[in-house]
mmCIF file of C-alpha atoms and ligand atoms in Angstrom:
data_model
loop_
_atom_site.group_PDB
_atom_site.id
_atom_site.type_symbol
_atom_site.label_atom_id
_atom_site.label_comp_id
_atom_site.label_asym_id
_atom_site.label_seq_id
_atom_site.Cartn_x
_atom_site.Cartn_y
_atom_site.Cartn_z
ATOM 1 C CA MET Q 1 19.601 -57.249 129.290
ATOM 2 C CA SER Q 2 22.646 -56.409 129.865
ATOM 3 C CA LEU Q 3 24.610 -54.143 132.911
ATOM 4 C CA VAL Q 4 26.534 -51.088 132.268
ATOM 5 C CA TYR Q 5 27.947 -48.955 135.141
ATOM 6 C CA PHE Q 6 28.701 -45.315 135.143
ATOM 7 C CA TYR Q 7 31.012 -43.400 136.966
ATOM 8 C CA LYS Q 8 30.535 -39.735 136.265
ATOM 9 C CA ASP Q 9 33.285 -37.786 138.517
ATOM 10 C CA VAL Q 10 35.510 -36.268 135.136
ATOM 11 C CA ASN Q 11 37.382 -34.980 137.639
ATOM 12 C CA ASN Q 12 39.064 -38.385 139.346
ATOM 13 C CA ILE Q 13 38.679 -40.756 136.329
ATOM 14 C CA LYS Q 14 41.700 -42.629 138.045
ATOM 15 C CA THR Q 15 39.581 -43.512 140.861
ATOM 16 C CA GLY Q 16 36.545 -44.646 138.276
ATOM 17 C CA VAL Q 17 39.276 -46.753 136.358
ATOM 18 C CA ASN Q 18 40.819 -48.153 139.742
ATOM 19 C CA ASN Q 19 36.665 -49.471 140.797
ATOM 20 C CA PHE Q 20 36.164 -51.263 137.904
ATOM 21 C CA PHE Q 21 39.939 -52.915 137.723
ATOM 22 C CA GLU Q 22 38.805 -53.702 140.832
ATOM 23 C CA ARG Q 23 35.275 -55.222 139.871
ATOM 24 C CA ILE Q 24 37.148 -56.782 137.389
ATOM 25 C CA ALA Q 25 40.170 -58.638 139.225
ATOM 26 C CA LYS Q 26 37.014 -59.483 142.104
ATOM 27 C CA GLU Q 27 35.484 -61.621 139.181
ATOM 28 C CA MET Q 28 38.804 -63.077 137.373
ATOM 29 C CA GLY Q 29 39.401 -64.473 141.098
ATOM 30 C CA SER Q 30 43.049 -66.578 141.067
ATOM 31 C CA SER Q 31 43.355 -66.693 137.265
ATOM 32 C CA THR Q 32 45.114 -62.968 137.091
ATOM 33 C CA ALA Q 33 48.182 -64.068 135.650
ATOM 34 C CA THR Q 34 48.486 -62.593 132.705
ATOM 35 C CA VAL Q 35 45.558 -59.764 131.286
ATOM 36 C CA GLY Q 36 45.835 -57.719 128.211
ATOM 37 C CA LEU Q 37 45.056 -54.495 127.962
ATOM 38 C CA LYS Q 38 43.744 -53.728 124.478
ATOM 39 C CA ILE Q 39 44.602 -49.950 123.918
ATOM 40 C CA HIS Q 40 45.087 -47.472 121.122
ATOM 41 C CA PHE Q 41 48.092 -45.612 122.046
ATOM 42 C CA GLY Q 42 47.198 -42.528 119.758
ATOM 43 C CA GLU Q 43 48.763 -41.917 116.384
ATOM 44 C CA GLU Q 44 52.116 -39.562 116.479
ATOM 45 C CA LYS Q 45 50.954 -35.933 117.526
ATOM 46 C CA ASN Q 46 47.165 -37.026 118.381
ATOM 47 C CA THR Q 47 46.695 -35.960 121.885
ATOM 48 C CA THR Q 48 43.023 -36.923 122.918
ATOM 49 C CA TYR Q 49 43.595 -40.558 123.232
ATOM 50 C CA ILE Q 50 43.314 -42.104 126.575
ATOM 51 C CA ASN Q 51 45.408 -40.561 129.199
ATOM 52 C CA PRO Q 52 47.566 -43.122 130.791
ATOM 53 C CA GLU Q 53 47.748 -41.411 133.834
ATOM 54 C CA TRP Q 54 44.332 -43.258 134.788
ATOM 55 C CA LEU Q 55 45.946 -46.518 134.261
ATOM 56 C CA LYS Q 56 48.970 -46.087 136.130
ATOM 57 C CA ASP Q 57 47.632 -48.096 139.140
ATOM 58 C CA VAL Q 58 46.857 -51.435 136.985
ATOM 59 C CA LYS Q 59 49.774 -53.254 138.761
ATOM 60 C CA LYS Q 60 47.705 -53.124 141.993
ATOM 61 C CA PHE Q 61 45.399 -55.139 140.574
ATOM 62 C CA PHE Q 62 46.578 -57.565 138.239
ATOM 63 C CA SER Q 63 49.948 -59.255 138.309
ATOM 64 C CA ASP Q 64 51.038 -59.249 135.008
ATOM 65 C CA PRO Q 65 49.222 -56.560 133.172
ATOM 66 C CA VAL Q 66 50.355 -56.129 129.003
ATOM 67 C CA PHE Q 67 49.251 -53.657 126.759
ATOM 68 C CA ILE Q 68 48.396 -55.233 123.987
ATOM 69 C CA GLU Q 69 47.754 -53.794 120.352
ATOM 70 C CA CYS Q 70 47.773 -54.350 116.435
ATOM 71 C CA ASN Q 71 50.065 -52.808 113.760
ATOM 72 C CA VAL Q 72 48.094 -50.839 111.818
ATOM 73 C CA LEU Q 73 47.366 -50.689 107.894
ATOM 74 C CA TYR Q 74 48.516 -47.406 106.623
ATOM 75 C CA ARG Q 75 52.207 -46.117 106.998
ATOM 76 C CA GLY Q 76 52.978 -44.064 109.576
ATOM 77 C CA ARG Q 77 54.543 -44.644 113.381
ATOM 78 C CA ARG Q 78 52.184 -47.255 113.948
ATOM 79 C CA THR Q 79 52.909 -49.606 111.128
ATOM 80 C CA PHE Q 80 56.071 -51.524 112.487
ATOM 81 C CA THR Q 81 56.500 -52.652 116.045
ATOM 82 C CA ASP Q 82 59.507 -51.151 117.085
ATOM 83 C CA ASP Q 83 58.362 -47.345 115.858
ATOM 84 C CA HIS Q 84 54.545 -48.167 117.109
ATOM 85 C CA ILE Q 85 56.071 -48.890 120.593
ATOM 86 C CA ALA Q 86 58.437 -45.687 120.518
ATOM 87 C CA VAL Q 87 55.123 -43.927 119.688
ATOM 88 C CA ALA Q 88 53.202 -45.569 122.668
ATOM 89 C CA LYS Q 89 56.209 -44.578 125.374
ATOM 90 C CA GLU Q 90 56.463 -41.203 123.830
ATOM 91 C CA HIS Q 91 52.392 -40.890 124.787
ATOM 92 C CA GLY Q 92 53.025 -42.351 128.265
ATOM 93 C CA PHE Q 93 52.151 -45.672 127.894
ATOM 94 C CA GLY Q 94 55.887 -47.355 128.875
ATOM 95 C CA PHE Q 95 54.799 -48.424 132.631
ATOM 96 C CA ILE Q 96 54.157 -51.871 131.728
ATOM 97 C CA GLU Q 97 54.518 -54.380 128.916
ATOM 98 C CA ILE Q 98 53.506 -53.612 125.614
ATOM 99 C CA ASP Q 99 52.947 -56.619 123.188
ATOM 100 C CA ILE Q 100 52.215 -55.666 119.530
ATOM 101 C CA LEU Q 101 50.264 -58.692 118.332
ATOM 102 C CA ASN Q 102 50.871 -58.969 114.623
ATOM 103 C CA GLY Q 103 54.422 -59.207 114.331
ATOM 104 C CA LYS Q 104 57.199 -56.969 113.281
ATOM 105 C CA LYS Q 105 55.624 -55.850 110.005
ATOM 106 C CA GLY Q 106 52.029 -56.492 111.176
ATOM 107 C CA GLU Q 107 51.731 -59.607 108.870
ATOM 108 C CA GLU Q 108 51.200 -62.313 111.685
ATOM 109 C CA THR Q 109 47.824 -64.192 111.698
ATOM 110 C CA VAL Q 110 45.595 -66.219 113.123
ATOM 111 C CA GLU Q 111 42.586 -67.276 111.330
ATOM 112 C CA ILE Q 112 39.610 -67.328 113.493
ATOM 113 C CA PRO Q 113 36.566 -69.301 112.180
ATOM 114 C CA ILE Q 114 33.166 -67.438 112.265
ATOM 115 C CA ASN Q 115 31.107 -67.856 109.701
ATOM 116 C CA ILE Q 116 28.784 -65.098 110.086
ATOM 117 C CA GLY Q 117 27.698 -62.607 107.225
ATOM 118 C CA LEU Q 118 30.862 -61.732 105.081
ATOM 119 C CA THR Q 119 33.693 -63.413 107.282
ATOM 120 C CA LYS Q 120 34.577 -67.065 107.090
ATOM 121 C CA ASN Q 121 37.609 -67.283 108.837
ATOM 122 C CA ALA Q 122 38.826 -63.524 110.400
ATOM 123 C CA LYS Q 123 42.356 -62.556 110.235
ATOM 124 C CA ILE Q 124 43.183 -61.534 114.165
ATOM 125 C CA GLY Q 125 46.840 -60.634 115.107
ATOM 126 C CA ARG Q 126 48.111 -64.187 116.099
ATOM 127 C CA GLY Q 127 50.133 -63.083 119.912
ATOM 128 C CA ILE Q 128 46.067 -62.625 120.689
ATOM 129 C CA GLU Q 129 46.536 -66.759 121.203
ATOM 130 C CA LYS Q 130 48.515 -65.922 124.494
ATOM 131 C CA TYR Q 131 45.778 -63.700 126.221
ATOM 132 C CA ARG Q 132 42.610 -65.395 127.696
ATOM 133 C CA SER Q 133 41.600 -62.581 129.811
ATOM 134 C CA ILE Q 134 41.173 -59.173 127.848
ATOM 135 C CA VAL Q 135 40.142 -55.626 129.601
ATOM 136 C CA VAL Q 136 39.564 -53.448 125.856
ATOM 137 C CA LEU Q 137 40.034 -49.832 126.784
ATOM 138 C CA SER Q 138 38.413 -47.566 124.270
ATOM 139 C CA HIS Q 139 38.306 -43.770 123.601
ATOM 140 C CA PHE Q 140 34.677 -42.994 122.879
ATOM 141 C CA LYS Q 141 35.150 -40.554 119.732
ATOM 142 C CA GLY Q 142 33.698 -39.717 116.053
ATOM 143 C CA HIS Q 143 35.186 -41.909 113.197
ATOM 144 C CA ILE Q 144 34.346 -41.054 109.557
ATOM 145 C CA ILE Q 145 33.366 -44.836 108.365
ATOM 146 C CA SER Q 146 31.445 -45.797 111.024
ATOM 147 C CA GLY Q 147 29.994 -42.919 112.748
ATOM 148 C CA PHE Q 148 31.185 -43.425 115.966
ATOM 149 C CA GLY Q 149 34.532 -45.447 117.240
ATOM 150 C CA GLY Q 150 33.866 -47.486 120.869
ATOM 151 C CA ALA Q 151 34.791 -51.158 122.404
ATOM 152 C CA ILE Q 152 33.071 -52.890 119.102
ATOM 153 C CA LYS Q 153 35.669 -51.457 116.768
ATOM 154 C CA ASN Q 154 38.281 -51.116 119.328
ATOM 155 C CA ILE Q 155 38.346 -55.198 119.112
ATOM 156 C CA GLY Q 156 37.312 -55.722 115.591
ATOM 157 C CA MET Q 157 39.287 -53.612 113.614
ATOM 158 C CA GLY Q 158 41.989 -53.124 116.337
ATOM 159 C CA LEU Q 159 42.593 -56.950 116.882
ATOM 160 C CA GLY Q 160 42.482 -57.507 113.364
ATOM 161 C CA SER Q 161 46.000 -58.292 111.199
ATOM 162 C CA ARG Q 162 46.973 -56.400 108.942
ATOM 163 C CA PRO Q 163 45.794 -58.843 105.725
ATOM 164 C CA GLY Q 164 42.428 -58.856 108.213
ATOM 165 C CA LYS Q 165 42.301 -54.768 108.369
ATOM 166 C CA LEU Q 166 42.500 -55.035 104.623
ATOM 167 C CA ASP Q 167 39.833 -57.485 104.340
ATOM 168 C CA MET Q 168 37.554 -55.005 106.434
ATOM 169 C CA HIS Q 169 38.854 -51.923 104.344
ATOM 170 C CA SER Q 170 38.355 -53.636 101.092
ATOM 171 C CA SER Q 171 34.710 -52.063 100.623
ATOM 172 C CA VAL Q 172 35.844 -48.873 100.828
ATOM 173 C CA MET Q 173 36.889 -46.588 97.688
ATOM 174 C CA PRO Q 174 36.388 -43.262 97.993
ATOM 175 C CA VAL Q 175 36.348 -40.993 94.350
ATOM 176 C CA ILE Q 176 36.786 -37.288 94.296
ATOM 177 C CA ASP Q 177 34.709 -34.497 93.311
ATOM 178 C CA ALA Q 178 36.726 -32.482 90.931
ATOM 179 C CA GLU Q 179 34.224 -29.758 90.868
ATOM 180 C CA LYS Q 180 35.103 -29.276 94.789
ATOM 181 C CA CYS Q 181 38.304 -30.354 94.623
ATOM 182 C CA ARG Q 182 41.007 -27.031 94.812
ATOM 183 C CA GLY Q 183 44.485 -29.015 94.354
ATOM 184 C CA CYS Q 184 45.984 -28.244 97.851
ATOM 185 C CA ALA Q 185 47.515 -31.959 97.895
ATOM 186 C CA LEU Q 186 46.847 -32.177 101.614
ATOM 187 C CA CYS Q 187 44.962 -35.441 100.417
ATOM 188 C CA LYS Q 188 48.277 -36.405 98.939
ATOM 189 C CA GLU Q 189 50.271 -35.699 101.827
ATOM 190 C CA ASN Q 190 48.257 -37.505 104.131
ATOM 191 C CA CYS Q 191 47.985 -40.601 102.050
ATOM 192 C CA ASN Q 192 50.569 -42.666 103.736
ATOM 193 C CA VAL Q 193 50.590 -45.403 100.890
ATOM 194 C CA HIS Q 194 51.253 -43.127 97.786
ATOM 195 C CA ALA Q 195 47.314 -44.108 96.244
ATOM 196 C CA ILE Q 196 47.112 -40.454 95.349
ATOM 197 C CA ASP Q 197 48.306 -37.738 92.671
ATOM 198 C CA MET Q 198 47.791 -34.608 91.458
ATOM 199 C CA GLU Q 199 46.586 -34.358 87.462
ATOM 200 C CA LYS Q 200 45.761 -30.811 86.274
ATOM 201 C CA GLY Q 201 45.342 -29.539 89.741
ATOM 202 C CA LYS Q 202 43.311 -31.901 91.254
ATOM 203 C CA ALA Q 203 43.886 -34.930 93.598
ATOM 204 C CA VAL Q 204 43.199 -38.445 91.757
ATOM 205 C CA ILE Q 205 43.102 -41.443 93.734
ATOM 206 C CA SER Q 206 44.535 -44.685 92.400
ATOM 207 C CA LYS Q 207 42.426 -47.815 92.798
ATOM 208 C CA GLU Q 208 45.417 -50.306 92.675
ATOM 209 C CA LYS Q 209 47.280 -48.287 95.049
ATOM 210 C CA CYS Q 210 44.300 -47.545 97.875
ATOM 211 C CA ILE Q 211 43.986 -49.313 100.667
ATOM 212 C CA GLY Q 212 40.444 -47.437 101.760
ATOM 213 C CA CYS Q 213 42.106 -45.921 104.961
ATOM 214 C CA ALA Q 214 39.847 -42.935 104.290
ATOM 215 C CA MET Q 215 42.823 -40.631 105.554
ATOM 216 C CA CYS Q 216 41.716 -38.362 102.620
ATOM 217 C CA ILE Q 217 38.252 -38.039 103.377
ATOM 218 C CA ALA Q 218 39.468 -36.840 107.120
ATOM 219 C CA VAL Q 219 41.637 -34.833 105.957
ATOM 220 C CA CYS Q 220 40.244 -32.874 103.064
ATOM 221 C CA PRO Q 221 39.071 -29.209 103.582
ATOM 222 C CA ARG Q 222 36.862 -28.887 100.873
ATOM 223 C CA LYS Q 223 34.751 -32.628 101.731
ATOM 224 C CA ALA Q 224 36.018 -33.014 97.999
ATOM 225 C CA VAL Q 225 36.854 -36.574 98.918
ATOM 226 C CA ARG Q 226 33.977 -38.989 99.740
ATOM 227 C CA VAL Q 227 32.629 -42.444 99.682
ATOM 228 C CA PRO Q 228 30.205 -42.869 96.634
ATOM 229 C CA PHE Q 229 26.792 -41.783 97.075
ATOM 230 C CA GLY Q 230 24.346 -44.876 97.418
ATOM 231 C CA ASN Q 231 27.273 -47.048 97.900
ATOM 232 C CA ASP Q 232 27.012 -49.343 101.070
ATOM 233 C CA THR Q 233 30.569 -49.268 101.636
ATOM 234 C CA SER Q 234 30.252 -48.038 105.421
ATOM 235 C CA GLU Q 235 27.584 -50.515 106.181
ATOM 236 C CA ARG Q 236 29.619 -53.447 105.027
ATOM 237 C CA LEU Q 237 32.847 -52.179 106.954
ATOM 238 C CA MET Q 238 30.900 -51.787 110.186
ATOM 239 C CA GLU Q 239 29.220 -55.486 109.373
ATOM 240 C CA LYS Q 240 32.636 -56.995 108.734
ATOM 241 C CA MET Q 241 34.282 -54.928 112.016
ATOM 242 C CA ALA Q 242 31.733 -56.664 114.482
ATOM 243 C CA GLU Q 243 32.245 -60.114 112.666
ATOM 244 C CA TYR Q 244 35.612 -59.662 113.427
ATOM 245 C CA ALA Q 245 34.901 -58.509 117.112
ATOM 246 C CA ALA Q 246 32.881 -61.587 117.658
ATOM 247 C CA ALA Q 247 35.642 -63.758 116.157
ATOM 248 C CA ALA Q 248 38.406 -61.966 118.109
ATOM 249 C CA VAL Q 249 36.342 -62.617 121.637
ATOM 250 C CA LYS Q 250 35.686 -66.207 121.196
ATOM 251 C CA GLY Q 251 36.583 -68.786 123.924
ATOM 252 C CA ARG Q 252 37.858 -65.660 125.771
ATOM 253 C CA CYS Q 253 36.703 -63.537 129.317
ATOM 254 C CA MET Q 254 36.305 -59.823 127.975
ATOM 255 C CA TRP Q 255 35.371 -56.741 130.395
ATOM 256 C CA TYR Q 256 34.883 -53.234 128.733
ATOM 257 C CA ILE Q 257 35.653 -49.949 129.736
ATOM 258 C CA ASN Q 258 34.892 -47.280 127.662
ATOM 259 C CA PHE Q 259 36.505 -43.246 128.226
ATOM 260 C CA LEU Q 260 33.517 -40.749 127.638
ATOM 261 C CA THR Q 261 36.450 -37.975 127.380
ATOM 262 C CA ASP Q 262 38.371 -35.746 125.220
ATOM 263 C CA MET Q 263 35.548 -36.711 122.637
ATOM 264 C CA THR Q 264 36.464 -35.581 118.981
ATOM 265 C CA TYR Q 265 34.624 -36.050 115.800
ATOM 266 C CA ARG Q 266 37.516 -37.937 114.096
ATOM 267 C CA CYS Q 267 39.143 -41.053 115.990
ATOM 268 C CA ASP Q 268 42.850 -41.187 117.353
ATOM 269 C CA CYS Q 269 44.459 -42.504 114.118
ATOM 270 C CA VAL Q 270 44.572 -38.634 112.997
ATOM 271 C CA LYS Q 271 48.147 -37.567 112.570
ATOM 272 C CA ARG Q 272 47.152 -33.999 114.313
ATOM 273 C CA LYS Q 273 45.860 -32.439 117.440
ATOM 274 C CA GLN Q 274 42.019 -32.118 117.619
ATOM 275 C CA LYS Q 275 39.855 -29.999 119.472
ATOM 276 C CA PRO Q 276 37.242 -32.273 121.718
ATOM 277 C CA PHE Q 277 33.677 -30.904 121.233
ATOM 278 C CA MET Q 278 31.603 -31.131 124.380
ATOM 279 C CA LYS Q 279 32.528 -31.653 127.599
ATOM 280 C CA ASP Q 280 33.485 -34.711 129.450
ATOM 281 C CA ILE Q 281 30.949 -37.380 130.670
ATOM 282 C CA GLY Q 282 32.857 -39.882 132.473
ATOM 283 C CA ILE Q 283 33.311 -43.481 132.185
ATOM 284 C CA VAL Q 284 31.657 -46.535 132.052
ATOM 285 C CA PHE Q 285 31.967 -50.554 132.165
ATOM 286 C CA SER Q 286 30.450 -53.820 131.232
ATOM 287 C CA ARG Q 287 30.853 -57.308 130.340
ATOM 288 C CA ASP Q 288 28.884 -56.386 126.786
ATOM 289 C CA PRO Q 289 30.645 -54.499 123.936
ATOM 290 C CA VAL Q 290 27.108 -54.045 122.207
ATOM 291 C CA ALA Q 291 25.788 -52.627 125.920
ATOM 292 C CA ILE Q 292 28.831 -50.223 126.658
ATOM 293 C CA ASP Q 293 28.790 -48.923 123.196
ATOM 294 C CA THR Q 294 24.690 -48.589 122.555
ATOM 295 C CA ALA Q 295 25.018 -46.592 126.255
ATOM 296 C CA SER Q 296 28.287 -44.737 125.692
ATOM 297 C CA LEU Q 297 26.383 -43.201 122.668
ATOM 298 C CA GLU Q 298 23.087 -42.818 124.365
ATOM 299 C CA LEU Q 299 24.988 -40.655 127.028
ATOM 300 C CA VAL Q 300 26.616 -38.660 124.483
ATOM 301 C CA GLU Q 301 22.863 -37.817 122.755
ATOM 302 C CA LYS Q 302 21.779 -36.931 125.944
ATOM 303 C CA ASN Q 303 24.179 -34.650 127.427
ATOM 304 C CA PHE Q 304 24.924 -33.022 123.209
ATOM 305 C CA GLY Q 305 21.053 -33.008 122.344
ATOM 306 C CA LYS Q 306 21.494 -35.573 119.546
ATOM 307 C CA ASP Q 307 23.961 -37.848 117.535
ATOM 308 C CA PRO Q 308 26.759 -35.259 117.175
ATOM 309 C CA PHE Q 309 28.576 -38.309 115.050
ATOM 310 C CA LYS Q 310 25.924 -38.691 112.604
ATOM 311 C CA ALA Q 311 25.577 -35.063 111.887
ATOM 312 C CA HIS Q 312 29.411 -34.612 111.590
ATOM 313 C CA ASN Q 313 30.233 -37.930 109.926
ATOM 314 C CA HIS Q 314 27.178 -38.847 107.756
ATOM 315 C CA ARG Q 315 26.994 -41.835 108.781
ATOM 316 C CA ASN Q 316 24.508 -44.271 110.901
ATOM 317 C CA GLY Q 317 26.819 -45.583 113.752
ATOM 318 C CA LYS Q 318 23.764 -47.136 115.070
ATOM 319 C CA HIS Q 319 23.875 -49.746 112.201
ATOM 320 C CA ILE Q 320 27.129 -51.462 113.857
ATOM 321 C CA LEU Q 321 24.666 -51.760 117.277
ATOM 322 C CA GLU Q 322 22.062 -53.815 115.603
ATOM 323 C CA TYR Q 323 24.139 -56.005 113.433
ATOM 324 C CA SER Q 324 26.313 -56.893 116.144
ATOM 325 C CA GLU Q 325 22.921 -57.038 118.206
ATOM 326 C CA LYS Q 326 22.159 -59.629 115.613
ATOM 327 C CA ILE Q 327 24.957 -61.717 115.159
ATOM 328 C CA GLY Q 328 24.859 -62.528 119.047
ATOM 329 C CA LEU Q 329 27.997 -60.094 120.151
ATOM 330 C CA GLY Q 330 26.045 -58.633 123.298
ATOM 331 C CA THR Q 331 22.331 -57.102 123.384
ATOM 332 C CA MET Q 332 21.849 -53.063 123.236
ATOM 333 C CA ASP Q 333 19.150 -53.186 126.099
ATOM 334 C CA TYR Q 334 21.357 -52.215 129.599
ATOM 335 C CA GLU Q 335 20.415 -51.002 132.444
ATOM 336 C CA LEU Q 336 22.718 -48.052 133.593
ATOM 337 C CA ARG Q 337 23.598 -48.243 137.359
ATOM 338 C CA GLU Q 338 25.840 -45.414 138.736
ATOM 339 C CA VAL Q 339 28.761 -45.881 140.651
HETATM 340 S S1 SF4 M 1 42.504 -32.088 100.559
HETATM 341 FE FE1 SF4 M 1 40.685 -32.138 99.077
HETATM 342 S S2 SF4 M 1 40.526 -30.402 97.952
HETATM 343 FE FE2 SF4 M 1 43.060 -30.659 98.341
HETATM 344 S S3 SF4 M 1 43.589 -31.839 97.018
HETATM 345 FE FE3 SF4 M 1 42.514 -33.201 98.401
HETATM 346 S S4 SF4 M 1 40.633 -33.461 97.528
HETATM 347 FE FE4 SF4 M 1 41.625 -31.896 96.760
HETATM 348 S S1 SF4 M 2 40.994 -43.875 101.217
HETATM 349 FE FE1 SF4 M 2 42.682 -41.980 100.572
HETATM 350 S S2 SF4 M 2 44.374 -41.942 101.942
HETATM 351 FE FE2 SF4 M 2 43.693 -43.744 102.394
HETATM 352 S S3 SF4 M 2 44.936 -45.022 100.696
HETATM 353 FE FE3 SF4 M 2 42.887 -44.561 99.810
HETATM 354 S S4 SF4 M 2 43.458 -42.890 98.739
HETATM 355 FE FE4 SF4 M 2 44.985 -42.920 100.796
#
């Protein structure tokens, strides 16, 4: 069984973060040299990423903290390092060093042998080799393909280099339901690799160009874009993310803090303002990524009355928890302790 600590005073989240940072610093003892803080800075125009103000005391606990992240797969302001860092600073994260691990263009990779399930060698951002101690700061929210995103997704997908991210997404190939499509072209405008064309007033996806980022599914107002029914792609993506997560943590000291705040149905990669669908719950902390995501999901279910992500995104997000447990990333068996 793993321990998960729960801080529920939503009006004083910074106090809770400091409490968790202090616990981590104590566990580290003298090895507080360079600590990587894995975070998602939020896509341009997104507003519900982790509030940087809550993290501002980090230097009181670690002598050399660095925000770490990887460039993303699709075209946007987080595709290349310079612009990625500029967005991070615009969003308020410029108070400590920012290290983008997969090189200026996202291609720099270290292959970590894992040999589990679908993954032989996980392609992780090369810069991870500099960090033996990592604190994973995850905004808990929905995700169009995995149902929800928490700690496992933050390290699995989040630390993948561009070839690694492509490997994880390779099983996702959406299709357009021409009957439902009204030709508004919103999907085309949001496809960052120009894989969508309009033909006779309907959207058409190019299989050659599509990278499976699922942004078109997220933005279509008619629910006309979907991953084909009966296709196991979303479960395959979840399994690959878990396998990449297992590779990323190999040989490292890891700590996890999940923020159950400003929770939205879609992820922080969405390039627009989203409205949270429920009240804030608090923050949780653990050494176990499976336990912390399980506890986060169950806290959301308890407070909302059911799994809102499953109801909205039509994905069985629990699959990633069960699979992660199966491959030894952690356990779904936890004890929740209030602090
Ligand atoms: S966003 Fe939906 S309705 Fe609009 S063009 Fe694309 S598939 Fe059709
Ligand atoms: S999933 Fe959709 S938005 Fe993403 S690359 Fe493919 S067609 Fe474009």
